[in-house]
Tab-separated table of C-alpha atoms in Angstrom:
chain	number	residue	atom	x	y	z
E	2	MET	CA	-3.271	-17.876	-1.547
E	3	LYS	CA	-6.510	-16.092	-2.432
E	4	ASP	CA	-6.420	-12.288	-2.542
E	5	THR	CA	-8.782	-12.132	0.430
E	6	GLU	CA	-6.281	-14.137	2.489
E	7	ARG	CA	-3.022	-12.598	1.277
E	8	ARG	CA	-1.439	-9.988	3.458
E	9	ILE	CA	0.474	-7.040	2.110
E	10	LEU	CA	3.205	-5.406	4.192
E	11	LEU	CA	2.626	-1.640	4.115
E	12	GLY	CA	4.757	-0.297	6.928
E	13	ARG	CA	6.500	-0.679	10.266
E	14	ILE	CA	6.554	1.041	13.640
E	15	VAL	CA	9.974	2.636	14.058
E	16	GLY	CA	9.630	4.438	17.363
E	17	ALA	CA	7.750	6.753	19.651
E	18	PHE	CA	7.046	10.389	18.864
E	19	GLY	CA	6.713	12.657	21.869
E	20	VAL	CA	5.372	11.580	25.241
E	21	ARG	CA	1.632	11.201	24.560
E	22	GLY	CA	1.689	7.824	22.827
E	23	GLU	CA	2.115	8.997	19.259
E	24	ILE	CA	3.830	6.507	16.988
E	25	LYS	CA	6.599	7.052	14.443
E	26	LEU	CA	5.566	4.967	11.440
E	27	GLU	CA	7.455	4.057	8.282
E	28	SER	CA	5.100	3.671	5.297
E	29	TRP	CA	5.801	2.086	1.924
E	30	THR	CA	2.589	3.251	0.269
E	31	GLU	CA	2.578	5.947	-2.380
E	32	PRO	CA	1.848	8.543	-1.154
E	33	ARG	CA	3.028	7.572	2.314
E	34	THR	CA	-0.127	8.808	4.020
E	35	ALA	CA	-2.251	6.406	1.927
E	36	ILE	CA	-1.488	3.718	4.527
E	37	PHE	CA	-4.255	5.239	6.668
E	38	HIS	CA	-6.844	4.567	3.927
E	39	TYR	CA	-6.262	0.802	3.986
E	40	GLN	CA	-7.722	-0.549	7.205
E	41	PRO	CA	-8.164	-2.703	9.217
E	42	TRP	CA	-4.492	-3.270	9.891
E	43	ILE	CA	-2.983	-6.523	10.997
E	44	LEU	CA	-0.158	-5.707	13.403
E	45	ARG	CA	2.561	-8.346	13.698
E	46	THR	CA	5.148	-7.956	16.451
E	47	PRO	CA	8.750	-9.114	15.943
E	48	ALA	CA	7.839	-12.085	18.199
E	49	GLY	CA	5.042	-13.070	15.785
E	50	GLN	CA	2.024	-12.017	17.842
E	51	GLU	CA	-0.793	-10.555	15.771
E	52	SER	CA	-3.662	-8.203	16.467
E	53	THR	CA	-6.126	-6.250	14.368
E	54	LEU	CA	-6.417	-2.466	14.535
E	55	THR	CA	-8.923	-0.040	13.067
E	56	GLY	CA	-9.121	3.697	13.528
E	57	ALA	CA	-5.447	4.577	13.091
E	58	ARG	CA	-4.911	8.116	11.870
E	59	GLY	CA	-1.864	10.230	11.296
E	60	ARG	CA	0.109	12.911	9.544
E	61	GLN	CA	3.332	13.433	7.623
E	62	SER	CA	6.395	14.415	9.660
E	63	GLY	CA	9.713	14.473	7.841
E	64	LYS	CA	10.633	11.079	6.426
E	65	HIS	CA	8.145	9.278	8.700
E	66	LEU	CA	4.500	9.483	9.607
E	67	VAL	CA	3.222	10.257	13.082
E	68	ALA	CA	0.312	7.967	13.893
E	69	VAL	CA	-2.245	7.824	16.651
E	70	PHE	CA	-3.757	4.467	17.561
E	71	PRO	CA	-7.027	4.296	19.492
E	72	ASP	CA	-6.535	3.780	23.243
E	73	ILE	CA	-2.737	4.220	23.149
E	74	THR	CA	-1.592	7.267	25.103
E	75	ASP	CA	1.603	5.993	26.744
E	76	ARG	CA	5.080	6.341	25.255
E	77	ASP	CA	6.228	3.114	27.008
E	78	VAL	CA	3.493	1.123	25.237
E	79	VAL	CA	4.644	2.553	21.906
E	80	GLU	CA	8.305	1.790	22.604
E	81	ALA	CA	7.345	-1.840	23.242
E	82	MET	CA	5.791	-1.900	19.752
E	83	TYR	CA	9.090	-1.057	18.008
E	84	GLY	CA	9.528	-3.208	14.892
E	85	THR	CA	5.842	-4.164	14.646
E	86	GLU	CA	4.860	-4.584	11.009
E	87	VAL	CA	1.648	-3.216	9.508
E	88	TYR	CA	-0.163	-5.523	7.086
E	89	VAL	CA	-3.498	-5.301	5.301
E	90	ALA	CA	-5.485	-7.887	3.416
E	91	ARG	CA	-4.765	-7.690	-0.325
E	92	SER	CA	-8.512	-7.220	-0.856
E	93	ALA	CA	-8.316	-3.879	1.062
E	94	LEU	CA	-6.275	-2.320	-1.744
E	95	PRO	CA	-8.080	-0.755	-4.718
E	96	PRO	CA	-7.656	-2.405	-8.095
E	97	PRO	CA	-4.642	-1.036	-9.982
E	98	LYS	CA	-5.179	1.172	-13.012
E	99	PRO	CA	-4.620	-0.318	-16.478
E	100	ASP	CA	-0.926	-1.072	-17.092
E	101	GLU	CA	-0.143	-0.468	-13.412
E	102	TYR	CA	0.638	-3.265	-10.992
E	103	TYR	CA	1.131	-3.870	-7.324
E	104	TRP	CA	4.625	-5.275	-6.999
E	105	VAL	CA	3.371	-8.021	-4.736
E	106	ASP	CA	1.071	-9.263	-7.525
E	107	LEU	CA	4.058	-9.689	-9.854
E	108	GLU	CA	6.145	-11.673	-7.370
E	109	GLY	CA	6.180	-15.372	-8.201
E	110	LEU	CA	5.142	-14.994	-11.841
E	111	GLN	CA	7.123	-16.938	-14.415
E	112	VAL	CA	9.349	-14.749	-16.616
E	113	ARG	CA	9.960	-15.695	-20.243
E	114	THR	CA	11.593	-13.865	-23.157
E	115	VAL	CA	9.705	-13.042	-26.354
E	116	GLU	CA	11.695	-15.891	-27.949
E	117	GLY	CA	10.304	-18.334	-25.363
E	118	VAL	CA	13.415	-18.713	-23.169
E	119	GLU	CA	12.473	-19.336	-19.515
E	120	LEU	CA	14.395	-16.958	-17.233
E	121	GLY	CA	12.880	-17.946	-13.890
E	122	ARG	CA	10.397	-16.364	-11.496
E	123	ALA	CA	9.901	-12.765	-10.428
E	124	SER	CA	11.473	-12.584	-6.981
E	125	HIS	CA	10.819	-8.937	-6.154
E	126	LEU	CA	11.040	-5.421	-7.501
E	127	PHE	CA	12.846	-2.323	-6.341
E	128	SER	CA	12.967	1.300	-7.387
E	129	THR	CA	16.076	3.064	-8.613
E	130	GLY	CA	14.443	6.465	-8.794
E	131	SER	CA	14.439	6.561	-12.581
E	132	ASN	CA	12.582	3.263	-13.046
E	133	ASP	CA	11.594	0.091	-11.242
E	134	VAL	CA	13.646	-3.078	-11.601
E	135	LEU	CA	12.279	-6.626	-11.799
E	136	VAL	CA	14.535	-9.181	-10.098
E	137	VAL	CA	14.245	-12.633	-11.678
E	138	GLN	CA	15.578	-15.769	-9.958
E	139	GLY	CA	16.336	-18.670	-12.264
E	140	ASP	CA	19.575	-20.344	-13.276
E	141	ARG	CA	21.021	-17.036	-12.044
E	142	GLU	CA	19.713	-13.694	-10.860
E	143	ARG	CA	18.745	-11.164	-13.522
E	144	MET	CA	17.713	-7.545	-13.073
E	145	ILE	CA	15.405	-6.270	-15.786
E	146	PRO	CA	14.201	-2.658	-15.954
E	147	PHE	CA	10.424	-2.698	-15.519
E	148	VAL	CA	9.866	-0.417	-18.492
E	149	GLN	CA	6.826	-1.083	-20.646
E	150	PRO	CA	6.720	-1.958	-23.484
E	151	GLU	CA	10.441	-1.592	-24.144
E	152	PHE	CA	11.586	-4.442	-21.853
E	153	VAL	CA	8.395	-5.739	-20.219
E	154	VAL	CA	6.215	-6.705	-23.160
E	155	SER	CA	3.247	-8.157	-21.283
E	156	VAL	CA	1.952	-9.257	-17.912
E	157	ASP	CA	-0.622	-12.053	-17.969
E	158	PHE	CA	-1.989	-12.974	-14.549
E	159	GLU	CA	-4.218	-15.693	-16.044
E	160	ALA	CA	-1.135	-17.438	-17.472
E	161	ASN	CA	1.020	-16.519	-14.442
E	162	LEU	CA	3.525	-15.024	-16.906
E	163	ILE	CA	5.603	-11.927	-17.597
E	164	VAL	CA	7.032	-11.727	-21.127
E	165	VAL	CA	10.187	-9.637	-21.513
E	166	ASP	CA	12.274	-8.465	-24.440
E	167	TRP	CA	15.600	-9.304	-22.808
E	168	ASP	CA	18.786	-11.081	-23.856
E	169	PRO	CA	19.001	-14.230	-21.694
E	170	GLU	CA	22.805	-13.934	-21.719
E	171	PHE	CA	22.699	-10.489	-20.136
């Protein structure tokens, strides 16, 4: 899918905040409040209905954000939105800095060792706190620390390839 068509999941509505229609929002951007910079949003309900929203604003509140959506002032409306996911078009995100990557751009790339052994495809990444981990699905699942250049030697989007310095038996 072209970048202009791809959607990136950035967050989810997890409840109502107060009685005036404010929304408790979980954000996976870094920092969390950056989600408000990437608009318009594509809201997808758990039932699969989609709508577009612009003008969302918000603030940090504990482990969640408190958001205000235009024209929503009723707690009952917000409660009905529980579980709605917040997407943006991939093209709404700024280009990553050199040697930085959006995880979603790495998903699906072929993973090969420096010796040329095919390990599979990048399934997803997750953070351990000390470093990120690349999960590779192939003949079996492998978890490779996403540490450059120690384990991840190169990422080549043109070749659809991540080269790793990793023992295929591990």
